[in-house]
C-alpha cells in the first residue's frame, strides 16, 4: 500500500504543479491525460463504471486559485481515460445560494456538487436536490472519524461524502516560549492547562499568551469536545465556564480585547506572524498560510516565524486529539443523467489514491492515515519537530455546525449573543439565557 501511495503522491504532485487552465464560468480540467498519466491508467486498466465516454460537470468555486480541484480531476481522469471532467466555477461568494439556483427546476446539467457548508447542505436536502449516498459509498464510514454520523439526516440517509477536512489545533511561537524559558505546549493539554500556560507566558514576557479570533467558534466550541453537547439543541448552559475563563483572560491582558479586535480588524494571522501572541487556536488551513509567509519572508523584509502545532486543548476526561472541524463534501445531483459515473468519481476522491492527490497539494483529506500525514508533514516549511507531526492525528472531530434544518437561524442568534457577551453589553448569564430562549423558540417554530 505504501508503494502505491508513494507512486500516487508523485503523480499527484506533478499534476498539482501544473497551471490551472480556463477562466470564466466553466473550464475543462483536462482534455486528455499526459503520457505519464495515460501509461499509469493503461497499466491499471481502470475504467469508469459504464466504460463509455462520459463528460461530468462538477460545481466548484475559486477554480483558478485552488490547487486540489485540478489535482482531483486529473487524478481521476488518469485512471479513467474515458471520462472528461469539466468544472463550473460558481465563485466563493454565496456559492451555496448560486448552486441551489443552478439546480432549481430539476436542472440536471451539473453532475457532481461540491457542498461548502452545513446550512447549504441542509437546504439542498430539504429541496430534494441530492442523491442519497448510503448505498453508494464504498469506503467504510468509520474512516471518516465520526463525521458521517453527523452528516446523516433524520431519514437515516447521508447525501454527501466529505473529501476535505479542516480541524483545529494550537499554533505556538517557539521563540517566545524559548525567551520565557517555558516548555512548549504538549499534545495532551486540558483547557485549564492551556489557560495556565497562556497566563505564564504573559507574566514572563508581556506578550499575549493566547489569541482568539472574533469568530464565535474560537471561544465557544471548546465546549462541544466532550461529544455530549451541540450548539443546535437549544441549551447553552455548558458554555458558561468557557466564556468566564476567556473573559477573565481578556480582563487580565492574557489575550487581546474582543472589542478592540473588532474595531481594528486585526486578523489572527497578523497577530501571530507579528509576534503579538504566543499561541493561537485556529484551523489546519492556517498551516499553508504560515508556510507561504515564511517562504516569502526574506523578499518581504520580515522575519520568518519559528512555529509549531499541538493538538487542541480538551476538557478534563476527554481524549487528547478531540477537536472541532469543518468538512467540504461531494454530492450527486439527483437529476443528473450520469449518476453512476458521478458516484464513481466521489468514491475515487475518498479512496487512498484520491486522498494522496489532495494531500499532495497541502490540503487535508477527510480520510487520513499515517501515510497521508507523512505527505502533509513533508511539505516545504512544515515544522520539523515530532510533536507537530503528531498533532495531525485526531481522535474525534466534531463539526462546528452539525446538521440541522434550522442551522442558519440558530447561528444568527448565537453570533449576536456572542458579540454581546464578549463586548460586555450582556453578562454571560444574560447572553446564555437569551440563547436558550431564542433558539428554543426557533426549534419549536
PDB file of C-alpha atoms in Angstrom, residues 138-283:
ATOM      1  CA  UNK A 138     -17.646   2.088  -0.909  1.00  0.00           C
ATOM      2  CA  UNK A 139     -15.337   3.344   1.847  1.00  0.00           C
ATOM      3  CA  UNK A 140     -16.055   2.361   5.446  1.00  0.00           C
ATOM      4  CA  UNK A 141     -17.860   5.241   7.151  1.00  0.00           C
ATOM      5  CA  UNK A 142     -15.674   4.645  10.222  1.00  0.00           C
ATOM      6  CA  UNK A 143     -12.712   6.000   8.232  1.00  0.00           C
ATOM      7  CA  UNK A 144     -14.238   9.498   8.469  1.00  0.00           C
ATOM      8  CA  UNK A 145     -13.780   9.777  12.239  1.00  0.00           C
ATOM      9  CA  UNK A 146     -17.451  10.059  13.186  1.00  0.00           C
ATOM     10  CA  UNK A 147     -18.235  12.778  10.632  1.00  0.00           C
ATOM     11  CA  UNK A 148     -20.598  10.637   8.548  1.00  0.00           C
ATOM     12  CA  UNK A 149     -22.906  10.216  11.510  1.00  0.00           C
ATOM     13  CA  UNK A 150     -23.003  13.998  11.892  1.00  0.00           C
ATOM     14  CA  UNK A 151     -23.950  14.361   8.207  1.00  0.00           C
ATOM     15  CA  UNK A 152     -26.801  11.852   8.437  1.00  0.00           C
ATOM     16  CA  UNK A 153     -30.259  13.378   8.066  1.00  0.00           C
ATOM     17  CA  UNK A 154     -33.331  12.490  10.100  1.00  0.00           C
ATOM     18  CA  UNK A 155     -34.402   9.999   7.419  1.00  0.00           C
ATOM     19  CA  UNK A 156     -31.250   7.958   8.084  1.00  0.00           C
ATOM     20  CA  UNK A 157     -29.527   8.916   4.831  1.00  0.00           C
ATOM     21  CA  UNK A 158     -26.399  10.949   4.205  1.00  0.00           C
ATOM     22  CA  UNK A 159     -26.424  12.918   0.968  1.00  0.00           C
ATOM     23  CA  UNK A 160     -22.786  13.969   0.651  1.00  0.00           C
ATOM     24  CA  UNK A 161     -19.361  12.473   1.354  1.00  0.00           C
ATOM     25  CA  UNK A 162     -16.515  14.613   2.767  1.00  0.00           C
ATOM     26  CA  UNK A 163     -13.312  14.744   0.727  1.00  0.00           C
ATOM     27  CA  UNK A 164     -11.624  17.570   2.641  1.00  0.00           C
ATOM     28  CA  UNK A 165     -11.487  18.140   6.389  1.00  0.00           C
ATOM     29  CA  UNK A 166     -10.057  21.055   8.339  1.00  0.00           C
ATOM     30  CA  UNK A 167      -9.592  20.614  12.061  1.00  0.00           C
ATOM     31  CA  UNK A 168      -8.457  22.954  14.810  1.00  0.00           C
ATOM     32  CA  UNK A 169      -5.061  22.868  16.522  1.00  0.00           C
ATOM     33  CA  UNK A 170      -2.974  25.282  18.603  1.00  0.00           C
ATOM     34  CA  UNK A 171      -0.205  27.183  16.837  1.00  0.00           C
ATOM     35  CA  UNK A 172       2.618  28.423  19.039  1.00  0.00           C
ATOM     36  CA  UNK A 173       5.667  30.642  18.596  1.00  0.00           C
ATOM     37  CA  UNK A 174       8.737  28.687  19.659  1.00  0.00           C
ATOM     38  CA  UNK A 175      10.894  31.796  20.037  1.00  0.00           C
ATOM     39  CA  UNK A 176       8.512  33.351  22.566  1.00  0.00           C
ATOM     40  CA  UNK A 177       8.463  30.157  24.615  1.00  0.00           C
ATOM     41  CA  UNK A 178      12.259  29.947  24.437  1.00  0.00           C
ATOM     42  CA  UNK A 179      12.537  33.562  25.556  1.00  0.00           C
ATOM     43  CA  UNK A 180      10.357  32.805  28.576  1.00  0.00           C
ATOM     44  CA  UNK A 181      12.198  29.577  29.357  1.00  0.00           C
ATOM     45  CA  UNK A 182       8.914  27.688  29.280  1.00  0.00           C
ATOM     46  CA  UNK A 183       8.457  24.215  27.793  1.00  0.00           C
ATOM     47  CA  UNK A 184       6.449  24.069  24.574  1.00  0.00           C
ATOM     48  CA  UNK A 185       2.764  23.101  24.742  1.00  0.00           C
ATOM     49  CA  UNK A 186       2.040  19.366  24.691  1.00  0.00           C
ATOM     50  CA  UNK A 187      -0.227  17.217  22.567  1.00  0.00           C
ATOM     51  CA  UNK A 188      -2.278  16.329  25.655  1.00  0.00           C
ATOM     52  CA  UNK A 189      -3.287  19.646  27.180  1.00  0.00           C
ATOM     53  CA  UNK A 190      -6.516  20.295  29.057  1.00  0.00           C
ATOM     54  CA  UNK A 191      -8.341  23.587  28.683  1.00  0.00           C
ATOM     55  CA  UNK A 192      -7.316  24.574  32.221  1.00  0.00           C
ATOM     56  CA  UNK A 193      -3.671  23.774  31.448  1.00  0.00           C
ATOM     57  CA  UNK A 194      -3.944  25.888  28.313  1.00  0.00           C
ATOM     58  CA  UNK A 195      -5.250  28.793  30.387  1.00  0.00           C
ATOM     59  CA  UNK A 196      -2.419  28.410  32.926  1.00  0.00           C
ATOM     60  CA  UNK A 197       0.207  28.235  30.173  1.00  0.00           C
ATOM     61  CA  UNK A 198      -1.108  31.375  28.485  1.00  0.00           C
ATOM     62  CA  UNK A 199      -1.008  33.217  31.805  1.00  0.00           C
ATOM     63  CA  UNK A 200       2.556  32.119  32.494  1.00  0.00           C
ATOM     64  CA  UNK A 201       3.708  33.334  29.074  1.00  0.00           C
ATOM     65  CA  UNK A 202       2.164  36.770  29.575  1.00  0.00           C
ATOM     66  CA  UNK A 203       3.594  37.061  33.080  1.00  0.00           C
ATOM     67  CA  UNK A 204       7.138  36.299  31.892  1.00  0.00           C
ATOM     68  CA  UNK A 205       7.204  38.063  28.517  1.00  0.00           C
ATOM     69  CA  UNK A 206       4.439  40.671  28.445  1.00  0.00           C
ATOM     70  CA  UNK A 207       3.218  39.124  25.188  1.00  0.00           C
ATOM     71  CA  UNK A 208      -0.368  37.901  24.922  1.00  0.00           C
ATOM     72  CA  UNK A 209      -0.222  34.247  25.895  1.00  0.00           C
ATOM     73  CA  UNK A 210      -3.079  33.370  23.565  1.00  0.00           C
ATOM     74  CA  UNK A 211      -5.296  34.921  20.921  1.00  0.00           C
ATOM     75  CA  UNK A 212      -8.942  34.346  19.990  1.00  0.00           C
ATOM     76  CA  UNK A 213     -10.180  35.465  16.618  1.00  0.00           C
ATOM     77  CA  UNK A 214     -13.561  37.223  16.557  1.00  0.00           C
ATOM     78  CA  UNK A 215     -15.369  34.133  15.261  1.00  0.00           C
ATOM     79  CA  UNK A 216     -17.710  32.605  17.824  1.00  0.00           C
ATOM     80  CA  UNK A 217     -16.154  29.207  17.170  1.00  0.00           C
ATOM     81  CA  UNK A 218     -12.783  30.345  18.540  1.00  0.00           C
ATOM     82  CA  UNK A 219     -14.311  30.824  22.009  1.00  0.00           C
ATOM     83  CA  UNK A 220     -17.375  28.649  22.466  1.00  0.00           C
ATOM     84  CA  UNK A 221     -16.576  25.398  20.733  1.00  0.00           C
ATOM     85  CA  UNK A 222     -14.185  24.140  23.385  1.00  0.00           C
ATOM     86  CA  UNK A 223     -17.488  23.121  24.979  1.00  0.00           C
ATOM     87  CA  UNK A 224     -18.545  20.560  22.372  1.00  0.00           C
ATOM     88  CA  UNK A 225     -15.426  18.389  22.583  1.00  0.00           C
ATOM     89  CA  UNK A 226     -16.941  16.035  25.149  1.00  0.00           C
ATOM     90  CA  UNK A 227     -19.273  14.718  22.457  1.00  0.00           C
ATOM     91  CA  UNK A 228     -22.263  15.308  24.740  1.00  0.00           C
ATOM     92  CA  UNK A 229     -23.182  18.848  23.744  1.00  0.00           C
ATOM     93  CA  UNK A 230     -24.029  20.505  20.464  1.00  0.00           C
ATOM     94  CA  UNK A 231     -24.843  24.075  19.508  1.00  0.00           C
ATOM     95  CA  UNK A 232     -28.190  23.225  17.944  1.00  0.00           C
ATOM     96  CA  UNK A 233     -30.132  21.677  20.836  1.00  0.00           C
ATOM     97  CA  UNK A 234     -31.345  24.894  22.487  1.00  0.00           C
ATOM     98  CA  UNK A 235     -29.456  24.677  25.792  1.00  0.00           C
ATOM     99  CA  UNK A 236     -26.194  26.574  26.127  1.00  0.00           C
ATOM    100  CA  UNK A 237     -25.510  26.445  29.850  1.00  0.00           C
ATOM    101  CA  UNK A 238     -22.423  24.335  29.125  1.00  0.00           C
ATOM    102  CA  UNK A 239     -20.744  27.366  27.505  1.00  0.00           C
ATOM    103  CA  UNK A 240     -20.595  29.349  30.757  1.00  0.00           C
ATOM    104  CA  UNK A 241     -17.173  28.163  32.082  1.00  0.00           C
ATOM    105  CA  UNK A 242     -15.517  28.806  28.715  1.00  0.00           C
ATOM    106  CA  UNK A 243     -16.928  32.302  28.422  1.00  0.00           C
ATOM    107  CA  UNK A 244     -15.925  33.064  32.003  1.00  0.00           C
ATOM    108  CA  UNK A 245     -12.359  31.800  31.528  1.00  0.00           C
ATOM    109  CA  UNK A 246     -11.760  33.712  28.301  1.00  0.00           C
ATOM    110  CA  UNK A 247     -13.359  36.912  29.582  1.00  0.00           C
ATOM    111  CA  UNK A 248     -11.069  36.655  32.610  1.00  0.00           C
ATOM    112  CA  UNK A 249      -8.097  36.261  30.267  1.00  0.00           C
ATOM    113  CA  UNK A 250      -9.266  39.331  28.381  1.00  0.00           C
ATOM    114  CA  UNK A 251      -9.617  41.359  31.604  1.00  0.00           C
ATOM    115  CA  UNK A 252      -6.134  40.300  32.720  1.00  0.00           C
ATOM    116  CA  UNK A 253      -4.453  41.103  29.403  1.00  0.00           C
ATOM    117  CA  UNK A 254      -3.708  37.458  28.592  1.00  0.00           C
ATOM    118  CA  UNK A 255      -5.424  37.844  25.219  1.00  0.00           C
ATOM    119  CA  UNK A 256      -6.405  40.802  23.074  1.00  0.00           C
ATOM    120  CA  UNK A 257      -9.663  42.620  23.811  1.00  0.00           C
ATOM    121  CA  UNK A 258     -12.508  41.391  21.603  1.00  0.00           C
ATOM    122  CA  UNK A 259     -13.962  44.853  21.063  1.00  0.00           C
ATOM    123  CA  UNK A 260     -10.592  46.254  20.040  1.00  0.00           C
ATOM    124  CA  UNK A 261     -10.068  43.376  17.617  1.00  0.00           C
ATOM    125  CA  UNK A 262     -13.436  44.092  16.013  1.00  0.00           C
ATOM    126  CA  UNK A 263     -12.642  47.786  15.746  1.00  0.00           C
ATOM    127  CA  UNK A 264      -9.124  47.345  14.398  1.00  0.00           C
ATOM    128  CA  UNK A 265      -9.982  44.355  12.183  1.00  0.00           C
ATOM    129  CA  UNK A 266      -6.703  42.736  13.267  1.00  0.00           C
ATOM    130  CA  UNK A 267      -6.549  39.337  11.605  1.00  0.00           C
ATOM    131  CA  UNK A 268      -5.389  36.341  13.609  1.00  0.00           C
ATOM    132  CA  UNK A 269      -2.649  35.658  11.054  1.00  0.00           C
ATOM    133  CA  UNK A 270      -1.121  39.106  11.547  1.00  0.00           C
ATOM    134  CA  UNK A 271      -1.315  38.809  15.348  1.00  0.00           C
ATOM    135  CA  UNK A 272       0.591  35.531  15.260  1.00  0.00           C
ATOM    136  CA  UNK A 273       3.036  36.347  12.472  1.00  0.00           C
ATOM    137  CA  UNK A 274       3.970  39.661  14.109  1.00  0.00           C
ATOM    138  CA  UNK A 275       4.714  38.016  17.468  1.00  0.00           C
ATOM    139  CA  UNK A 276       1.768  39.644  19.240  1.00  0.00           C
ATOM    140  CA  UNK A 277       0.543  36.294  20.586  1.00  0.00           C
ATOM    141  CA  UNK A 278       2.413  33.213  21.761  1.00  0.00           C
ATOM    142  CA  UNK A 279      -0.434  30.838  20.932  1.00  0.00           C
ATOM    143  CA  UNK A 280      -3.478  30.960  18.692  1.00  0.00           C
ATOM    144  CA  UNK A 281      -6.196  28.345  18.300  1.00  0.00           C
ATOM    145  CA  UNK A 282      -7.066  28.024  14.638  1.00  0.00           C
ATOM    146  CA  UNK A 283      -7.925  25.592  11.844  1.00  0.00           C
TER     147      UNK A 283
END
